[in-house]
Amino acid sequence: MAASGQLTAPTFSFSARSVPSFEGLKPSTLEFASVGPFKAGSLAQRSFRGLVVRAATVVAPKYTSLKPLGDRVLVKIKTVEEKTQGGILLPTTAQTKPQGGEVVAVGEGRTIGKSQIEISVKTGSQVVYSKYAGTELEFDSSNHLILKEDDILGILETDDVKDLKPLNERVLIKVAEAEVKTAGGLLLTEASKEKPSIGTVIAVGPGPLDDEGNRKPLSVSAGNTVMYSKYAGNDFKGSDGLDYMVLRASDVMAVLS
């Protein structure tokens, strides 16, 4: 009871350490005021000390192996501390969850027509995947992601995004630098610069599979200057300080010459 005779709304606190997938959220203690009537006796049999919010499914320790099915892949997520100097694990909007990790298990693949198609990534490969792909889970005391093969953007053979090997119908593009001046000669601030939708193709994947399980070559190739859908794909910052995009070939609208 406050001195003024009014009831003071109680607060509950919980740790935010187990909320790794929310952008920019650092470990802290959050407090929430209760809403509506509150009866202290209603908490007599409850404890909020262990209340946590988890973004990942926790696999009980009694399970010692996890075998993906079909065209799914299990990836051990790299932590922020393991990010590369080239910045490949962090998109250009910093402080988001990593988008890279090591393949630790793969499914048996899928059947297309009469062909059995194996997973194109192997155990031990370092891969980069789509920003919001898969289901995150905690397994063997580490964070993992189980996702479809199609959600993997490419294989990373070095520490730099420029060396990414795109998979399937994905294309790696070096984004053209944004204009720094208007037509009238005024300098633009970083916030007001138009996001470019033109770039140079650095590498392409082997192409999508047709109904018989054969690869269809892409209509663009390395060296092409292309225009692509403005908000497509996943963006990364290379070690050279330049911006790169990984997107589907279907998001490329035109080849410029």
mmCIF file of C-alpha atoms in Angstrom:
data_model
loop_
_atom_site.group_PDB
_atom_site.id
_atom_site.type_symbol
_atom_site.label_atom_id
_atom_site.label_comp_id
_atom_site.label_asym_id
_atom_site.label_seq_id
_atom_site.Cartn_x
_atom_site.Cartn_y
_atom_site.Cartn_z
ATOM 1 C CA MET A 1 0.000 0.000 0.000
ATOM 2 C CA ALA A 2 1.485 3.393 -0.989
ATOM 3 C CA ALA A 3 1.423 6.330 1.431
ATOM 4 C CA SER A 4 -1.306 8.004 -0.630
ATOM 5 C CA GLY A 5 -3.622 5.088 0.029
ATOM 6 C CA GLN A 6 -3.455 3.805 -3.535
ATOM 7 C CA LEU A 7 -2.371 0.310 -4.480
ATOM 8 C CA THR A 8 0.997 0.065 -6.204
ATOM 9 C CA ALA A 9 1.017 -2.341 -9.139
ATOM 10 C CA PRO A 10 3.496 -5.188 -8.480
ATOM 11 C CA THR A 11 6.110 -6.004 -11.040
ATOM 12 C CA PHE A 12 7.607 -9.273 -12.220
ATOM 13 C CA SER A 13 11.105 -9.601 -13.598
ATOM 14 C CA PHE A 14 12.721 -12.250 -15.732
ATOM 15 C CA SER A 15 16.028 -12.723 -17.461
ATOM 16 C CA ALA A 16 16.241 -11.967 -21.195
ATOM 17 C CA ARG A 17 19.425 -13.997 -21.679
ATOM 18 C CA SER A 18 17.536 -16.721 -23.482
ATOM 19 C CA VAL A 19 16.086 -14.464 -26.177
ATOM 20 C CA PRO A 20 18.936 -14.597 -28.734
ATOM 21 C CA SER A 21 16.817 -14.216 -31.833
ATOM 22 C CA PHE A 22 15.296 -10.817 -31.075
ATOM 23 C CA GLU A 23 17.161 -8.071 -32.908
ATOM 24 C CA GLY A 24 19.331 -5.861 -30.735
ATOM 25 C CA LEU A 25 18.150 -7.374 -27.430
ATOM 26 C CA LYS A 26 21.009 -7.744 -24.962
ATOM 27 C CA PRO A 27 20.938 -9.695 -21.676
ATOM 28 C CA SER A 28 19.071 -7.580 -19.153
ATOM 29 C CA THR A 29 16.256 -7.680 -16.659
ATOM 30 C CA LEU A 30 12.849 -6.578 -17.901
ATOM 31 C CA GLU A 31 10.024 -5.491 -15.612
ATOM 32 C CA PHE A 32 6.335 -5.602 -16.457
ATOM 33 C CA ALA A 33 3.617 -3.975 -14.430
ATOM 34 C CA SER A 34 0.542 -6.128 -13.826
ATOM 35 C CA VAL A 35 -2.685 -5.155 -15.523
ATOM 36 C CA GLY A 36 -6.070 -5.310 -13.823
ATOM 37 C CA PRO A 37 -6.987 -6.632 -10.347
ATOM 38 C CA PHE A 38 -4.210 -8.479 -8.543
ATOM 39 C CA LYS A 39 -4.520 -10.895 -5.628
ATOM 40 C CA ALA A 40 -1.309 -11.659 -3.776
ATOM 41 C CA GLY A 41 -2.699 -15.000 -2.628
ATOM 42 C CA SER A 42 -2.950 -16.199 -6.213
ATOM 43 C CA LEU A 43 0.848 -16.493 -6.334
ATOM 44 C CA ALA A 44 1.148 -18.581 -3.217
ATOM 45 C CA GLN A 45 1.664 -21.823 -5.105
ATOM 46 C CA ARG A 46 3.690 -20.353 -7.986
ATOM 47 C CA SER A 47 7.245 -19.181 -8.494
ATOM 48 C CA PHE A 48 8.310 -16.823 -11.292
ATOM 49 C CA ARG A 49 12.024 -17.243 -10.623
ATOM 50 C CA GLY A 50 12.425 -19.696 -13.492
ATOM 51 C CA LEU A 51 10.253 -17.814 -15.979
ATOM 52 C CA VAL A 52 12.127 -17.421 -19.264
ATOM 53 C CA VAL A 53 11.228 -16.760 -22.876
ATOM 54 C CA ARG A 54 12.819 -19.211 -25.301
ATOM 55 C CA ALA A 55 12.937 -18.794 -29.053
ATOM 56 C CA ALA A 56 14.450 -22.264 -29.526
ATOM 57 C CA THR A 57 12.995 -25.714 -28.966
ATOM 58 C CA VAL A 58 14.995 -27.535 -26.292
ATOM 59 C CA VAL A 59 15.815 -31.181 -27.035
ATOM 60 C CA ALA A 60 16.017 -33.172 -23.784
ATOM 61 C CA PRO A 61 19.503 -34.520 -22.888
ATOM 62 C CA LYS A 62 18.252 -38.119 -23.080
ATOM 63 C CA TYR A 63 18.241 -37.758 -26.889
ATOM 64 C CA THR A 64 21.817 -38.096 -28.118
ATOM 65 C CA SER A 65 21.314 -37.972 -31.895
ATOM 66 C CA LEU A 66 19.124 -36.102 -34.328
ATOM 67 C CA LYS A 67 18.615 -37.331 -37.904
ATOM 68 C CA PRO A 68 17.022 -34.862 -40.358
ATOM 69 C CA LEU A 69 14.491 -36.334 -42.771
ATOM 70 C CA GLY A 70 13.976 -35.720 -46.477
ATOM 71 C CA ASP A 71 15.686 -32.610 -47.779
ATOM 72 C CA ARG A 72 16.305 -31.122 -44.350
ATOM 73 C CA VAL A 73 19.697 -30.166 -42.940
ATOM 74 C CA LEU A 74 20.879 -29.692 -39.357
ATOM 75 C CA VAL A 75 23.251 -26.753 -38.895
ATOM 76 C CA LYS A 76 25.178 -25.835 -35.761
ATOM 77 C CA ILE A 77 24.835 -22.057 -35.510
ATOM 78 C CA LYS A 78 27.956 -19.995 -35.095
ATOM 79 C CA THR A 79 27.897 -17.567 -32.212
ATOM 80 C CA VAL A 80 28.448 -13.846 -32.591
ATOM 81 C CA GLU A 81 31.912 -14.256 -31.088
ATOM 82 C CA GLU A 82 32.817 -16.583 -33.977
ATOM 83 C CA LYS A 83 31.912 -14.114 -36.723
ATOM 84 C CA THR A 84 34.491 -13.667 -39.445
ATOM 85 C CA GLN A 85 36.553 -10.578 -40.181
ATOM 86 C CA GLY A 86 34.661 -10.273 -43.461
ATOM 87 C CA GLY A 87 31.389 -9.876 -41.598
ATOM 88 C CA ILE A 88 29.713 -12.787 -43.397
ATOM 89 C CA LEU A 89 27.899 -13.938 -40.257
ATOM 90 C CA LEU A 90 26.257 -10.569 -39.726
ATOM 91 C CA PRO A 91 23.975 -8.937 -42.272
ATOM 92 C CA THR A 92 24.452 -5.205 -42.890
ATOM 93 C CA THR A 93 21.899 -4.491 -40.173
ATOM 94 C CA ALA A 94 24.229 -5.325 -37.284
ATOM 95 C CA GLN A 95 23.204 -7.009 -34.034
ATOM 96 C CA THR A 96 20.912 -9.529 -35.725
ATOM 97 C CA LYS A 97 21.317 -13.257 -35.226
ATOM 98 C CA PRO A 98 24.049 -15.028 -37.211
ATOM 99 C CA GLN A 99 23.216 -16.490 -40.630
ATOM 100 C CA GLY A 100 25.989 -19.052 -40.813
ATOM 101 C CA GLY A 101 27.099 -22.324 -39.323
ATOM 102 C CA GLU A 102 28.425 -25.830 -39.840
ATOM 103 C CA VAL A 103 26.397 -28.674 -41.329
ATOM 104 C CA VAL A 104 26.345 -31.504 -38.786
ATOM 105 C CA ALA A 105 23.723 -33.830 -40.323
ATOM 106 C CA VAL A 106 21.727 -34.154 -43.554
ATOM 107 C CA GLY A 107 18.610 -35.991 -44.650
ATOM 108 C CA GLU A 108 18.398 -38.677 -47.319
ATOM 109 C CA GLY A 109 17.351 -36.169 -49.974
ATOM 110 C CA ARG A 110 14.194 -36.116 -52.080
ATOM 111 C CA THR A 111 12.658 -37.843 -55.058
ATOM 112 C CA ILE A 112 11.865 -35.923 -58.246
ATOM 113 C CA GLY A 113 10.239 -38.014 -60.949
ATOM 114 C CA LYS A 114 12.250 -41.231 -61.015
ATOM 115 C CA SER A 115 15.420 -39.599 -59.684
ATOM 116 C CA GLN A 116 16.646 -39.662 -56.102
ATOM 117 C CA ILE A 117 18.305 -36.291 -55.450
ATOM 118 C CA GLU A 118 20.869 -36.201 -52.672
ATOM 119 C CA ILE A 119 21.460 -33.176 -50.460
ATOM 120 C CA SER A 120 24.021 -30.944 -52.169
ATOM 121 C CA VAL A 121 25.827 -29.965 -48.957
ATOM 122 C CA LYS A 122 27.981 -32.341 -46.960
ATOM 123 C CA THR A 123 28.586 -32.739 -43.260
ATOM 124 C CA GLY A 124 31.304 -30.331 -42.156
ATOM 125 C CA SER A 125 30.483 -27.689 -44.778
ATOM 126 C CA GLN A 126 30.302 -24.068 -43.660
ATOM 127 C CA VAL A 127 27.067 -22.610 -45.003
ATOM 128 C CA VAL A 128 25.113 -19.374 -45.060
ATOM 129 C CA TYR A 129 21.315 -19.547 -44.885
ATOM 130 C CA SER A 130 18.300 -17.285 -45.337
ATOM 131 C CA LYS A 131 17.584 -14.770 -42.618
ATOM 132 C CA TYR A 132 14.346 -16.258 -41.290
ATOM 133 C CA ALA A 133 14.806 -19.881 -42.292
ATOM 134 C CA GLY A 134 14.198 -23.051 -40.329
ATOM 135 C CA THR A 135 13.431 -23.966 -36.743
ATOM 136 C CA GLU A 136 15.940 -23.097 -34.042
ATOM 137 C CA LEU A 137 16.618 -25.694 -31.373
ATOM 138 C CA GLU A 138 18.977 -26.281 -28.490
ATOM 139 C CA PHE A 139 20.642 -29.671 -28.863
ATOM 140 C CA ASP A 140 23.723 -31.110 -27.158
ATOM 141 C CA SER A 141 24.213 -27.796 -25.275
ATOM 142 C CA SER A 142 24.525 -25.815 -28.543
ATOM 143 C CA ASN A 143 22.163 -23.809 -30.710
ATOM 144 C CA HIS A 144 21.203 -25.503 -33.972
ATOM 145 C CA LEU A 145 18.908 -24.803 -36.887
ATOM 146 C CA ILE A 146 17.006 -27.448 -38.821
ATOM 147 C CA LEU A 147 16.012 -26.175 -42.249
ATOM 148 C CA LYS A 148 15.297 -27.211 -45.812
ATOM 149 C CA GLU A 149 18.198 -27.431 -48.219
ATOM 150 C CA ASP A 150 16.533 -24.763 -50.363
ATOM 151 C CA ASP A 151 16.923 -22.267 -47.498
ATOM 152 C CA ILE A 152 20.731 -22.547 -47.697
ATOM 153 C CA LEU A 153 22.133 -19.670 -49.756
ATOM 154 C CA GLY A 154 25.547 -21.132 -50.392
ATOM 155 C CA ILE A 155 28.735 -22.767 -49.152
ATOM 156 C CA LEU A 156 31.398 -20.569 -47.594
ATOM 157 C CA GLU A 157 34.880 -21.840 -48.358
ATOM 158 C CA THR A 158 36.771 -18.810 -46.956
ATOM 159 C CA ASP A 159 36.081 -16.014 -44.506
ATOM 160 C CA ASP A 160 34.797 -13.610 -47.147
ATOM 161 C CA VAL A 161 31.373 -13.369 -48.735
ATOM 162 C CA LYS A 162 33.007 -12.703 -52.122
ATOM 163 C CA ASP A 163 34.029 -16.376 -52.154
ATOM 164 C CA LEU A 164 30.539 -17.711 -51.440
ATOM 165 C CA LYS A 165 29.504 -20.610 -53.680
ATOM 166 C CA PRO A 166 25.761 -20.144 -54.361
ATOM 167 C CA LEU A 167 23.484 -23.192 -54.383
ATOM 168 C CA ASN A 168 20.622 -24.100 -56.710
ATOM 169 C CA GLU A 169 19.163 -20.958 -58.342
ATOM 170 C CA ARG A 170 20.904 -18.469 -56.043
ATOM 171 C CA VAL A 171 23.045 -15.633 -57.408
ATOM 172 C CA LEU A 172 25.772 -13.642 -55.620
ATOM 173 C CA ILE A 173 25.778 -9.966 -56.611
ATOM 174 C CA LYS A 174 28.115 -7.097 -55.747
ATOM 175 C CA VAL A 175 25.823 -4.136 -55.207
ATOM 176 C CA ALA A 176 26.559 -0.937 -57.135
ATOM 177 C CA GLU A 177 27.552 1.918 -54.858
ATOM 178 C CA ALA A 178 24.782 4.364 -54.015
ATOM 179 C CA GLU A 179 24.825 7.824 -55.532
ATOM 180 C CA VAL A 180 26.374 10.370 -53.158
ATOM 181 C CA LYS A 181 24.946 13.446 -54.897
ATOM 182 C CA THR A 182 21.606 14.470 -56.334
ATOM 183 C CA ALA A 183 21.231 15.552 -59.958
ATOM 184 C CA GLY A 184 21.575 19.127 -58.704
ATOM 185 C CA GLY A 185 24.884 18.373 -56.984
ATOM 186 C CA LEU A 186 23.678 18.203 -53.375
ATOM 187 C CA LEU A 187 25.453 15.716 -51.131
ATOM 188 C CA LEU A 188 23.246 12.953 -49.768
ATOM 189 C CA THR A 189 23.362 11.690 -46.184
ATOM 190 C CA GLU A 190 23.622 7.948 -45.549
ATOM 191 C CA ALA A 191 19.967 7.838 -44.506
ATOM 192 C CA SER A 192 18.718 9.543 -47.661
ATOM 193 C CA LYS A 193 20.736 7.557 -50.193
ATOM 194 C CA GLU A 194 18.596 5.498 -52.545
ATOM 195 C CA LYS A 195 19.103 1.764 -51.996
ATOM 196 C CA PRO A 196 20.651 0.478 -55.253
ATOM 197 C CA SER A 197 18.936 -2.340 -57.133
ATOM 198 C CA ILE A 198 21.733 -2.754 -59.683
ATOM 199 C CA GLY A 199 24.887 -4.800 -59.321
ATOM 200 C CA THR A 200 27.413 -7.137 -60.881
ATOM 201 C CA VAL A 201 26.974 -10.906 -60.753
ATOM 202 C CA ILE A 202 29.951 -12.474 -58.954
ATOM 203 C CA ALA A 203 28.863 -16.133 -58.934
ATOM 204 C CA VAL A 204 25.826 -18.256 -59.797
ATOM 205 C CA GLY A 205 24.484 -21.568 -58.598
ATOM 206 C CA PRO A 206 24.098 -24.694 -60.773
ATOM 207 C CA GLY A 207 20.434 -23.893 -61.408
ATOM 208 C CA PRO A 208 17.093 -25.325 -60.258
ATOM 209 C CA LEU A 209 15.957 -28.900 -60.826
ATOM 210 C CA ASP A 210 13.334 -29.681 -63.458
ATOM 211 C CA ASP A 211 10.591 -32.313 -63.162
ATOM 212 C CA GLU A 212 13.033 -35.066 -64.101
ATOM 213 C CA GLY A 213 15.721 -34.032 -61.634
ATOM 214 C CA ASN A 214 18.011 -32.355 -64.171
ATOM 215 C CA ARG A 215 19.613 -28.962 -63.616
ATOM 216 C CA LYS A 216 18.335 -26.018 -65.657
ATOM 217 C CA PRO A 217 21.077 -23.442 -66.326
ATOM 218 C CA LEU A 218 20.440 -19.893 -65.150
ATOM 219 C CA SER A 219 19.813 -17.019 -67.560
ATOM 220 C CA VAL A 220 22.513 -14.860 -65.938
ATOM 221 C CA SER A 221 26.219 -15.518 -65.559
ATOM 222 C CA ALA A 222 29.205 -14.116 -63.691
ATOM 223 C CA GLY A 223 30.167 -10.675 -64.979
ATOM 224 C CA ASN A 224 26.652 -9.603 -65.976
ATOM 225 C CA THR A 225 25.390 -6.237 -64.739
ATOM 226 C CA VAL A 226 21.817 -6.794 -63.619
ATOM 227 C CA MET A 227 18.793 -5.062 -62.174
ATOM 228 C CA TYR A 228 17.029 -6.965 -59.403
ATOM 229 C CA SER A 229 13.934 -6.653 -57.251
ATOM 230 C CA LYS A 230 14.546 -3.911 -54.720
ATOM 231 C CA TYR A 231 13.737 -5.808 -51.531
ATOM 232 C CA ALA A 232 14.768 -9.315 -52.578
ATOM 233 C CA GLY A 233 17.403 -11.564 -51.071
ATOM 234 C CA ASN A 234 19.819 -11.317 -48.169
ATOM 235 C CA ASP A 235 22.418 -8.565 -47.888
ATOM 236 C CA PHE A 236 25.945 -8.839 -46.458
ATOM 237 C CA LYS A 237 28.977 -6.645 -45.969
ATOM 238 C CA GLY A 238 32.235 -7.944 -47.473
ATOM 239 C CA SER A 239 35.739 -7.558 -46.054
ATOM 240 C CA ASP A 240 36.320 -4.906 -48.734
ATOM 241 C CA GLY A 241 33.574 -2.762 -47.188
ATOM 242 C CA LEU A 242 31.244 -3.263 -50.154
ATOM 243 C CA ASP A 243 27.686 -4.569 -50.059
ATOM 244 C CA TYR A 244 26.729 -7.955 -51.498
ATOM 245 C CA MET A 245 23.388 -9.617 -52.154
ATOM 246 C CA VAL A 246 22.431 -13.268 -52.399
ATOM 247 C CA LEU A 247 19.081 -13.757 -54.135
ATOM 248 C CA ARG A 248 17.179 -16.104 -56.407
ATOM 249 C CA ALA A 249 17.726 -15.766 -60.133
ATOM 250 C CA SER A 250 13.969 -15.221 -60.474
ATOM 251 C CA ASP A 251 14.414 -11.924 -58.589
ATOM 252 C CA VAL A 252 16.734 -10.640 -61.329
ATOM 253 C CA MET A 253 14.580 -8.496 -63.629
ATOM 254 C CA ALA A 254 16.978 -7.520 -66.417
ATOM 255 C CA VAL A 255 20.535 -7.704 -67.741
ATOM 256 C CA LEU A 256 22.064 -4.297 -68.470
ATOM 257 C CA SER A 257 24.673 -3.551 -71.108
#
